[in-house]
PDB file of C-alpha atoms and ligand atoms in Angstrom:
ATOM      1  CA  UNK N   1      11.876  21.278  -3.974  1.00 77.00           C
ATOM      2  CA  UNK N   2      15.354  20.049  -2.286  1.00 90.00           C
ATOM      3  CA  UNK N   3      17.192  17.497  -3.687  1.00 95.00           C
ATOM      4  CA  UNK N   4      18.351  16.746  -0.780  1.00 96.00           C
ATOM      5  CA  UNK N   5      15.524  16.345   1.108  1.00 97.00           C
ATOM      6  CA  UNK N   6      14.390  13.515  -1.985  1.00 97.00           C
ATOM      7  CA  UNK N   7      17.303  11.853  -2.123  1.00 97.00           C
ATOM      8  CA  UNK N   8      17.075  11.518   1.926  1.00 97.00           C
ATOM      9  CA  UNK N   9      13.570  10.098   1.592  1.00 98.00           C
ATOM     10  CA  UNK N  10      14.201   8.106  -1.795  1.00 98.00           C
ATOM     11  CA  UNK N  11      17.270   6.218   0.548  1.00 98.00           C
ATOM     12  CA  UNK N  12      15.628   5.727   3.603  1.00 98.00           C
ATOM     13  CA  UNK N  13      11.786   4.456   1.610  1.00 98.00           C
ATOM     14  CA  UNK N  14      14.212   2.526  -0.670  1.00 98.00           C
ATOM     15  CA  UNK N  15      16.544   0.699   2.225  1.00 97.00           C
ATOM     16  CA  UNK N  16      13.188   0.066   4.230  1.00 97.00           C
ATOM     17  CA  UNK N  17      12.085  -1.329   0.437  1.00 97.00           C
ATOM     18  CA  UNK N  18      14.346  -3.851   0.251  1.00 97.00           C
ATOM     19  CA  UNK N  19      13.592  -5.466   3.769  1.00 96.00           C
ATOM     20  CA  UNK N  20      10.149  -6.041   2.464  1.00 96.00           C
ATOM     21  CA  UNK N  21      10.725  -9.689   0.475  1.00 95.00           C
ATOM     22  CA  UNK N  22      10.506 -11.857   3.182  1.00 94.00           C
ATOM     23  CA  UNK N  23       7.477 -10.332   4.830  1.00 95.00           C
ATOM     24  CA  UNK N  24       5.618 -10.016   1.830  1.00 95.00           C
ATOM     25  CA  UNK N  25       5.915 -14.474   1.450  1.00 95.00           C
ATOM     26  CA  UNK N  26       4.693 -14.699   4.446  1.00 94.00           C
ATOM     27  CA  UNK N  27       1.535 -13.036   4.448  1.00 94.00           C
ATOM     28  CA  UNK N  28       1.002 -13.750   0.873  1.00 93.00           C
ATOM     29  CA  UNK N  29      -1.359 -16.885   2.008  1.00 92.00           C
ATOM     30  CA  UNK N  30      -4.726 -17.383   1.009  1.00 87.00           C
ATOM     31  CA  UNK N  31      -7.773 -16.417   3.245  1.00 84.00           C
ATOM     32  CA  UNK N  32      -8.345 -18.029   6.704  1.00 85.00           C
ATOM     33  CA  UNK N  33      -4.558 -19.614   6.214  1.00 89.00           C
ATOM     34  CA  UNK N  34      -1.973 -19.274   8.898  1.00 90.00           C
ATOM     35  CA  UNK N  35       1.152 -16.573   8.054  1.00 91.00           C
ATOM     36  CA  UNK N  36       3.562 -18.842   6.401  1.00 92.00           C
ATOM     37  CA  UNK N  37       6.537 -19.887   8.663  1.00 91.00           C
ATOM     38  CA  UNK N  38       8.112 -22.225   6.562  1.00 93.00           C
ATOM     39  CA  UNK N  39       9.875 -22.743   3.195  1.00 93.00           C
ATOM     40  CA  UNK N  40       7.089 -24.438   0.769  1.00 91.00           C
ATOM     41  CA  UNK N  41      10.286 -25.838  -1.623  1.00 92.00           C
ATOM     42  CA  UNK N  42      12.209 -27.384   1.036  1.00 94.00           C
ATOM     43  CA  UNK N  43      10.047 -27.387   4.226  1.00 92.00           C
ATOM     44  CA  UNK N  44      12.854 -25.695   6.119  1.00 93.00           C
ATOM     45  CA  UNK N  45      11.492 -23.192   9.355  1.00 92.00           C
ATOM     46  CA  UNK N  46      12.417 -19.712   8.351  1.00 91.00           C
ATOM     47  CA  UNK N  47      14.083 -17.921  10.858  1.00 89.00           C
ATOM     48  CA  UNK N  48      13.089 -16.400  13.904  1.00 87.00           C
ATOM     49  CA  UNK N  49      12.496 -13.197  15.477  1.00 88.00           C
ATOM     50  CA  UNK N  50      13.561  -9.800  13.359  1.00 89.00           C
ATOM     51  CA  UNK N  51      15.526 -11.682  10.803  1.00 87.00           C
ATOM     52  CA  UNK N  52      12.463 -13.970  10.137  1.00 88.00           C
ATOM     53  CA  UNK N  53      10.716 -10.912   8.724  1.00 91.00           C
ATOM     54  CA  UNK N  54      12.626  -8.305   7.815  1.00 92.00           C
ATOM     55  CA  UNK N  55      15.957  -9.068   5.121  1.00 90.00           C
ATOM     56  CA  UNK N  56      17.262  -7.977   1.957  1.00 91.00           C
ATOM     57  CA  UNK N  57      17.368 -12.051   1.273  1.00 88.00           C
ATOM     58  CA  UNK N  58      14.336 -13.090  -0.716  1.00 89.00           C
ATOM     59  CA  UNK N  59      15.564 -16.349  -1.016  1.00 91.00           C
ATOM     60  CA  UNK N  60      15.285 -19.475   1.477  1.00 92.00           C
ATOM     61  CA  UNK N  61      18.274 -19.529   3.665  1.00 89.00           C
ATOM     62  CA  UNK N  62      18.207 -23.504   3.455  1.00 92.00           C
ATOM     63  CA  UNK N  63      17.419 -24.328  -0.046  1.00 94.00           C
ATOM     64  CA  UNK N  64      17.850 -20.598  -2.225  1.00 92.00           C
ATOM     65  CA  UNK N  65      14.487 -21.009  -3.497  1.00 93.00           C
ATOM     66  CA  UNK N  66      13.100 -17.830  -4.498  1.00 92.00           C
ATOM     67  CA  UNK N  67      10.204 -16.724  -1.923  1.00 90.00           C
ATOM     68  CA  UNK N  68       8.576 -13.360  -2.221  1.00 91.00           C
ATOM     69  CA  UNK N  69       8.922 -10.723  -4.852  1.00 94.00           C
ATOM     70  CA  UNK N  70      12.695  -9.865  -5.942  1.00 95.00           C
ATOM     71  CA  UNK N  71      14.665  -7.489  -3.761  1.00 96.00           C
ATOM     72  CA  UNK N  72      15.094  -4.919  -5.685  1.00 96.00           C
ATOM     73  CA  UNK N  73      11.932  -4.925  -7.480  1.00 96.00           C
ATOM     74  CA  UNK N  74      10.649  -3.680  -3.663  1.00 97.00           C
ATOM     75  CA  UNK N  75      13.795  -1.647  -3.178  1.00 97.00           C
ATOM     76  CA  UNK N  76      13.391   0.445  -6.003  1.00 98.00           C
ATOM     77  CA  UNK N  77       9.081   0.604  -5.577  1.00 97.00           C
ATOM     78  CA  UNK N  78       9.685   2.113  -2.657  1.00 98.00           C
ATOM     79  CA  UNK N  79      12.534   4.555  -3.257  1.00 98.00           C
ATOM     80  CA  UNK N  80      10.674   5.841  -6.227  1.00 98.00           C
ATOM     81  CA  UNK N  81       7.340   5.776  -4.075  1.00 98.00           C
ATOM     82  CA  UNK N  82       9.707   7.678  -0.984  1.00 98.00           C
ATOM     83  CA  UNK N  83      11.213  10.354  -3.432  1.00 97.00           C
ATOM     84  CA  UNK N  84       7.824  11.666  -5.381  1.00 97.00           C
ATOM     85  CA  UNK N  85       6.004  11.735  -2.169  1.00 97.00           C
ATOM     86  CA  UNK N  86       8.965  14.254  -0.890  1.00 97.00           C
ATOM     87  CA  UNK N  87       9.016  16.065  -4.156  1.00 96.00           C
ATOM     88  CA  UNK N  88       5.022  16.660  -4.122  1.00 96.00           C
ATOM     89  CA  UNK N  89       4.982  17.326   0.179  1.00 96.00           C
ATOM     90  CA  UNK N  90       7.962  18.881   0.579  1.00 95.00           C
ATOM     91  CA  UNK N  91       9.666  19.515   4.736  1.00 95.00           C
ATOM     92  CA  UNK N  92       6.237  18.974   6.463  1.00 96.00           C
ATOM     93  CA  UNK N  93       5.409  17.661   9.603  1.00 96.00           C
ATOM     94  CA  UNK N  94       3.427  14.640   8.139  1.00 97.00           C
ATOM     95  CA  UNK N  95       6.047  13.635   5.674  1.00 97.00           C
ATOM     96  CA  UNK N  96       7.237  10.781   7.638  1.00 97.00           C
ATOM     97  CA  UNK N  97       4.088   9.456   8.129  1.00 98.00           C
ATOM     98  CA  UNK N  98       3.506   9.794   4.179  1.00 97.00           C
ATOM     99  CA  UNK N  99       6.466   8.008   3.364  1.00 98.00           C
ATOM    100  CA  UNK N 100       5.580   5.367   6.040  1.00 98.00           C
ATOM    101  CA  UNK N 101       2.122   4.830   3.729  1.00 98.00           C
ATOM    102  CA  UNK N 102       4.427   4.696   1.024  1.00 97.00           C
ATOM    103  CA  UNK N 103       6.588   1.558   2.303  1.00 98.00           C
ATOM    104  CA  UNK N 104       3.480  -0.213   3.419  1.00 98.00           C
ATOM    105  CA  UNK N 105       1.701   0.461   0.501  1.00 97.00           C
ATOM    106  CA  UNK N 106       4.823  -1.709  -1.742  1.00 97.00           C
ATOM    107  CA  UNK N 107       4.054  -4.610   0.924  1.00 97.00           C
ATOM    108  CA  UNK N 108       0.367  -4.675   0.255  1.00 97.00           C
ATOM    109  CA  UNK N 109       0.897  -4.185  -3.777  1.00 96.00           C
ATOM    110  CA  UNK N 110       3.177  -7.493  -3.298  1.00 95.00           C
ATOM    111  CA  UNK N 111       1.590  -9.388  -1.127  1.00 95.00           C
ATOM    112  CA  UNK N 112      -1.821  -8.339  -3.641  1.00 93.00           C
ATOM    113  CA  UNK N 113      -0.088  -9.599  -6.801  1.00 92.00           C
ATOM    114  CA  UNK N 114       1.046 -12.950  -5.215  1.00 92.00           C
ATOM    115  CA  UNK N 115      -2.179 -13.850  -3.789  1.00 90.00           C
ATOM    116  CA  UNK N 116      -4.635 -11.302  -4.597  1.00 89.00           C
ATOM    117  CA  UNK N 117      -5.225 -10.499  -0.403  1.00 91.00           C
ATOM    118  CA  UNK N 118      -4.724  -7.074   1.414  1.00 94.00           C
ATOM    119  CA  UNK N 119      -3.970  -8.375   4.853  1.00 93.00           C
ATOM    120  CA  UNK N 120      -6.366  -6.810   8.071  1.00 93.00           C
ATOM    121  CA  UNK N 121      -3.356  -7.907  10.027  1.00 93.00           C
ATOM    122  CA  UNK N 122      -1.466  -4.957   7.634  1.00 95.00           C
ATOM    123  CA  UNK N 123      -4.144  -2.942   7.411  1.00 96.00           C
ATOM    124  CA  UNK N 124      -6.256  -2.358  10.732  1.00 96.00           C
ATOM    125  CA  UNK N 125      -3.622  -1.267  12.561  1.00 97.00           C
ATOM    126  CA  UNK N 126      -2.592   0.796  10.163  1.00 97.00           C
ATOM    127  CA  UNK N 127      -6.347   2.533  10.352  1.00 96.00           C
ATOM    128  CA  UNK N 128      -6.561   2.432  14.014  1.00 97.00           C
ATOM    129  CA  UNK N 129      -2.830   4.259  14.387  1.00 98.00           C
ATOM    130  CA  UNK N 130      -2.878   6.904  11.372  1.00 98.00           C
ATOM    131  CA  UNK N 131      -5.762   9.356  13.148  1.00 98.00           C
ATOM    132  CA  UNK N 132      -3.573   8.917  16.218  1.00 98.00           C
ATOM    133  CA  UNK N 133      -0.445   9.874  14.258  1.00 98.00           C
ATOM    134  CA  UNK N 134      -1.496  12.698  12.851  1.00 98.00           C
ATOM    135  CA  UNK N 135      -3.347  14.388  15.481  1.00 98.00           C
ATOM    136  CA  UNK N 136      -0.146  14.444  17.503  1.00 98.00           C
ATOM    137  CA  UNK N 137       1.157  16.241  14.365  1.00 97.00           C
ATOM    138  CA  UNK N 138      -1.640  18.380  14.560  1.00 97.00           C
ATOM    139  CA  UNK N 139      -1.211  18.866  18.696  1.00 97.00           C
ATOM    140  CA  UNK N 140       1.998  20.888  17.622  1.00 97.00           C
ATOM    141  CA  UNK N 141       1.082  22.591  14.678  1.00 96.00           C
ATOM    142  CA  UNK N 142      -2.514  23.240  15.248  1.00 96.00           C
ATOM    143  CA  UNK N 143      -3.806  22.120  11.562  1.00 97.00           C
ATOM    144  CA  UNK N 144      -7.174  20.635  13.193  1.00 98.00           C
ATOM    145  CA  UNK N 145      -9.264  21.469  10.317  1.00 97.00           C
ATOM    146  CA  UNK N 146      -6.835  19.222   8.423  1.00 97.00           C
ATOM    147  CA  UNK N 147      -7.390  16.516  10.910  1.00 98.00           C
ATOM    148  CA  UNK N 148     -10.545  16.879  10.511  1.00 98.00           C
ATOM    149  CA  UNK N 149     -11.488  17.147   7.045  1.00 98.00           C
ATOM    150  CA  UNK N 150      -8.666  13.855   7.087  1.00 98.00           C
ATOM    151  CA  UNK N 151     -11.380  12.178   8.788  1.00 98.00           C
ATOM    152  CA  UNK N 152     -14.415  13.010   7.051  1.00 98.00           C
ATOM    153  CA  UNK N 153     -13.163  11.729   3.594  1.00 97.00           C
ATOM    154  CA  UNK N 154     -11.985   8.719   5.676  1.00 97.00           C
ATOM    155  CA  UNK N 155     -14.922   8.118   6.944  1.00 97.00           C
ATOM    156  CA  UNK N 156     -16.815   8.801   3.605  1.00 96.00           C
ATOM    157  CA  UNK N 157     -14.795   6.438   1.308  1.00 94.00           C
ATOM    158  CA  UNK N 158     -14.884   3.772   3.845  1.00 93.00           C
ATOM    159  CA  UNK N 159     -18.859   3.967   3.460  1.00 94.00           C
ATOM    160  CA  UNK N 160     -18.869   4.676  -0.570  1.00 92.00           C
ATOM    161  CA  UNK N 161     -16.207   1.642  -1.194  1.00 90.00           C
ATOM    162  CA  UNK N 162     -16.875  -0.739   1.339  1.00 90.00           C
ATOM    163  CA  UNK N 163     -20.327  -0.423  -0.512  1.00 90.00           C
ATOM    164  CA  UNK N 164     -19.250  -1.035  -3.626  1.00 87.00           C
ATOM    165  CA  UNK N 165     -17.324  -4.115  -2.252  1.00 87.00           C
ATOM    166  CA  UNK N 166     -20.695  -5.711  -1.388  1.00 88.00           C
ATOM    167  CA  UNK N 167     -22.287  -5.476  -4.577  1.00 83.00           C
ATOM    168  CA  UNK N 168     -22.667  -8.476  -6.136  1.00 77.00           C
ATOM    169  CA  UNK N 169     -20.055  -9.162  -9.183  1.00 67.00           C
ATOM    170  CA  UNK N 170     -17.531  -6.762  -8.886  1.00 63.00           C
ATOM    171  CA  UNK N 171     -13.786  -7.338  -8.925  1.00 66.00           C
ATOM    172  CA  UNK N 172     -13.557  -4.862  -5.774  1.00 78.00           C
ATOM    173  CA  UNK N 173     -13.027  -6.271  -3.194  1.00 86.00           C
ATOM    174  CA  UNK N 174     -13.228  -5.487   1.218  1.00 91.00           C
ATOM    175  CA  UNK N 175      -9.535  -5.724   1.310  1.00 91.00           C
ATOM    176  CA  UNK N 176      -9.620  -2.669  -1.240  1.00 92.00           C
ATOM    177  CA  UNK N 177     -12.345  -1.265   0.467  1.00 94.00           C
ATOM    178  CA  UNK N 178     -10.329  -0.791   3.438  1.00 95.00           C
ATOM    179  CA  UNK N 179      -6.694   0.223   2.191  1.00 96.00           C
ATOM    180  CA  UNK N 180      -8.899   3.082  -0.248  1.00 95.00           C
ATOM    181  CA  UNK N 181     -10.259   4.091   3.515  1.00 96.00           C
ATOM    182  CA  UNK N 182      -7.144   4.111   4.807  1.00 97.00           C
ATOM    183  CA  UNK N 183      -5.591   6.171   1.940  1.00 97.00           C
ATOM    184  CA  UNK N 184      -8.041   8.314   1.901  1.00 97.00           C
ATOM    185  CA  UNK N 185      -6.900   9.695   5.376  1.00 98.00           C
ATOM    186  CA  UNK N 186      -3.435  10.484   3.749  1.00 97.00           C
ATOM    187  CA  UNK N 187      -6.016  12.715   1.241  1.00 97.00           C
ATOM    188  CA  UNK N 188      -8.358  14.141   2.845  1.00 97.00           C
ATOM    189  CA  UNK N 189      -5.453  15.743   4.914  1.00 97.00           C
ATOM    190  CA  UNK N 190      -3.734  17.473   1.676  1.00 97.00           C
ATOM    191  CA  UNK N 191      -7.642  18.456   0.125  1.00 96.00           C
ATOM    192  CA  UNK N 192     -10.898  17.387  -1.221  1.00 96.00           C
ATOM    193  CA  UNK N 193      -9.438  17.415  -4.669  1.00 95.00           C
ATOM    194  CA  UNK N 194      -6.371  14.933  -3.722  1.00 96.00           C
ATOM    195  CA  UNK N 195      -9.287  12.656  -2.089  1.00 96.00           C
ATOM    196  CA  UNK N 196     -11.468  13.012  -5.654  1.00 95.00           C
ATOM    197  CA  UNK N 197      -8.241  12.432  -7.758  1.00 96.00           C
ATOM    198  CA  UNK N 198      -7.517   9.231  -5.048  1.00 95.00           C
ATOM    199  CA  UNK N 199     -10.905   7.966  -5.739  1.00 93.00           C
ATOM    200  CA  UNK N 200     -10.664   8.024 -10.032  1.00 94.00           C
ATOM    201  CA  UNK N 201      -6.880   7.678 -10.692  1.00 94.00           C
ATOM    202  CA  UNK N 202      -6.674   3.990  -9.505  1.00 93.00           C
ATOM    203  CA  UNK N 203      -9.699   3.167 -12.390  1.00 89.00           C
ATOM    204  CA  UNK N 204      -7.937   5.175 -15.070  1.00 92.00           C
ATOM    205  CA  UNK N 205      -4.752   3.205 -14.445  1.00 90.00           C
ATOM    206  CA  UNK N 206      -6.374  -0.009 -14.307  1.00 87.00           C
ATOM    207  CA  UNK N 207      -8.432   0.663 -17.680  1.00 86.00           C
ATOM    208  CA  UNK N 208      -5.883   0.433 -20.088  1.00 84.00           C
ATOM    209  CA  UNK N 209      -3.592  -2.004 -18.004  1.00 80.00           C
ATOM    210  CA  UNK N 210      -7.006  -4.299 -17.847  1.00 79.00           C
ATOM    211  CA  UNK N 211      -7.896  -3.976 -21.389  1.00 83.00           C
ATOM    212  CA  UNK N 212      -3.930  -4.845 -22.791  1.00 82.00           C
ATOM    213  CA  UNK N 213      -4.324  -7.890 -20.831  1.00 80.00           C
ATOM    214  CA  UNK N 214      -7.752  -8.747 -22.292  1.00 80.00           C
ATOM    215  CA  UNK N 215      -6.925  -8.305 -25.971  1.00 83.00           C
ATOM    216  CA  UNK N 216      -3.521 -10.243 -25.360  1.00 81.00           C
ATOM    217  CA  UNK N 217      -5.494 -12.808 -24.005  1.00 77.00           C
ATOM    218  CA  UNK N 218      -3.328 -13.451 -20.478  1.00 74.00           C
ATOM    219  CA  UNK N 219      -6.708 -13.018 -18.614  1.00 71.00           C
ATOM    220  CA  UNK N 220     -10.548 -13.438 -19.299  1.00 67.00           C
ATOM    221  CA  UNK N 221     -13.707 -11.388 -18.879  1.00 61.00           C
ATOM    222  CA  UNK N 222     -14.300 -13.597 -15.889  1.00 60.00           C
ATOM    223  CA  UNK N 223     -10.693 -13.273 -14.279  1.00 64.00           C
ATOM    224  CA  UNK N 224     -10.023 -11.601 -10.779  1.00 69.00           C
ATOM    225  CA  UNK N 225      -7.380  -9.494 -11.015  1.00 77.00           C
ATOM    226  CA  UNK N 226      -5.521  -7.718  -7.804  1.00 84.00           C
ATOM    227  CA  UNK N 227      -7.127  -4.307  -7.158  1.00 88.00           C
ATOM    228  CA  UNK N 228      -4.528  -3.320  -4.990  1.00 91.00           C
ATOM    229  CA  UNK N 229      -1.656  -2.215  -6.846  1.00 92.00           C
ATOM    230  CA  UNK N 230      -3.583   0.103  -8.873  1.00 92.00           C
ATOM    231  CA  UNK N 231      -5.147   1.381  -5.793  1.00 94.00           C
ATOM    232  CA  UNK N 232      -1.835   2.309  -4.175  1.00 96.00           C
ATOM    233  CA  UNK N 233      -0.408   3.646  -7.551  1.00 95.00           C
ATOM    234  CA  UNK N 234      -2.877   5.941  -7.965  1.00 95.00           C
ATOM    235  CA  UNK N 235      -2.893   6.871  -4.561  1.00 96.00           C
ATOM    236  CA  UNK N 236       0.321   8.297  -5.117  1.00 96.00           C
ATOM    237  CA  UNK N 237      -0.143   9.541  -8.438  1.00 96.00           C
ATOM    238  CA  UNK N 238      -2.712  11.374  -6.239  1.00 96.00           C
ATOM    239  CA  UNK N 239      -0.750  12.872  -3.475  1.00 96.00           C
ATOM    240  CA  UNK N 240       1.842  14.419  -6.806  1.00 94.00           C
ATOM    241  CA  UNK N 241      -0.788  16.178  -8.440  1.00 94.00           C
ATOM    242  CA  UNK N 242      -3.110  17.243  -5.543  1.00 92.00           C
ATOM    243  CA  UNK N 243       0.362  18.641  -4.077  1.00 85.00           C
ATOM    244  CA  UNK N 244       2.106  20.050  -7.428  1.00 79.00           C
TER     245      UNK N 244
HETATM  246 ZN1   ZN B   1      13.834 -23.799   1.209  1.00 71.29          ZN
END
């Protein structure tokens, strides 16, 4: 394990972290809404191009209303996320694209926990791009059978979970169904275990956090809570212990 090789990846996840407010307002919007492009306290246009998206602001340039999660509430997410994923991989060939899971995976838990959606627009690409991705890694150092074991347990959770998100009651929903595909990828590359420890972790985690919140009485039997954050949490809780 080299420190400096985590304290590289904690920096660079944790700078890319702390672009993330701005983005994750405007595609925290409910479903079948346009992307917001506007400031909903003062009505002001946000602004354009790059800048409109990506900044460490999370406040509205015109007003200072707060929109999106706090900056360094992101920031730090993703450092932390960026320097246990380079602790557990260590100087692979696929750590960048790890760490690039990692950074989008802080977007989606935000964007979850204001308004309970995992964008397609996030996550789609993201599937369509990551078998690409890797098998260029795998063009140059010839781990095929990782590519395609990667794909298999893709393929497999996709099936399992986007079942489970079509039974009738459940608080899982297709947006999980999909980023627990996509993760999957990122585990079935490292192992069958790290895709079985992917696949439990995220209901261990939410047990407890589910059942403080039911006997303090902040939420109801009935409530929908955000999958997601759990999801991506023990996705990476995943990747440490499949790894270590
Ligand atoms: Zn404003």
């Amino acid at each position: 394990m080299s420190p400096l090789l985590i304290g590289t990846c904690a920096t660079a996840c944790g700078v890319a972290g702390l672009l993330l407010p701005r983005a994750a307002y405007r595609f925290a919007v409910p479903f079948g809404e346009p992307l917001r492009d506007i400031c909903v306290n003062c009505g002001a246009s946000l602004p354009l191009g790059t800048r409109g998206w990506l900044s460490v602001r999370s406040t509205c340039p015109t007003c200072a209303a707060r929109l999106g999660p706090a900056t360094w509430a992101t920031g730090v997410t993703a450092g932390l996320a960026g320097g246990l994923v380079a602790a557990a991989l260590g100087p692979v060939a696929v750590l960048p694209l790890f760490l690039a899971v990692a950074v989008l995976g802080v977007l989606l838990a935000a964007i979850d926990i204001a308004c309970r959606r995992l964008p397609d627009t996030l996550v789609l690409p993201a599937l369509a791009v990551t078998p690409v991705l890797f098998a260029a890694v795998a063009a140059v150092t010839g781990q095929w059978g990782d590519w395609l074991r990667a794909l298999l347990a893709c393929l497999a959770s996709g099936v399992v979970f986007i079942g489970m998100a079509l039974l009738p009651g459940g608080g899982y929903g297709m947006g999980d169904a999909k980023v627990a595909a996509l993760l999957s990828w990122y585990f079935g590359w490292l192992g069958w275990q790290a895709v079985l420890l992917g696949a439990l972790l995220p209901w261990l985690l939410n047990a407890p956090l589910l059942l403080a919140l039911l006997v303090s009485g902040r939420v109801g039997w009935k409530s929908h809570l955000p999958f997601g954050p759990a999801l991506l949490a023990g996705g990476l809780l995943a990747v440490c212990v499949a790894a270590w």
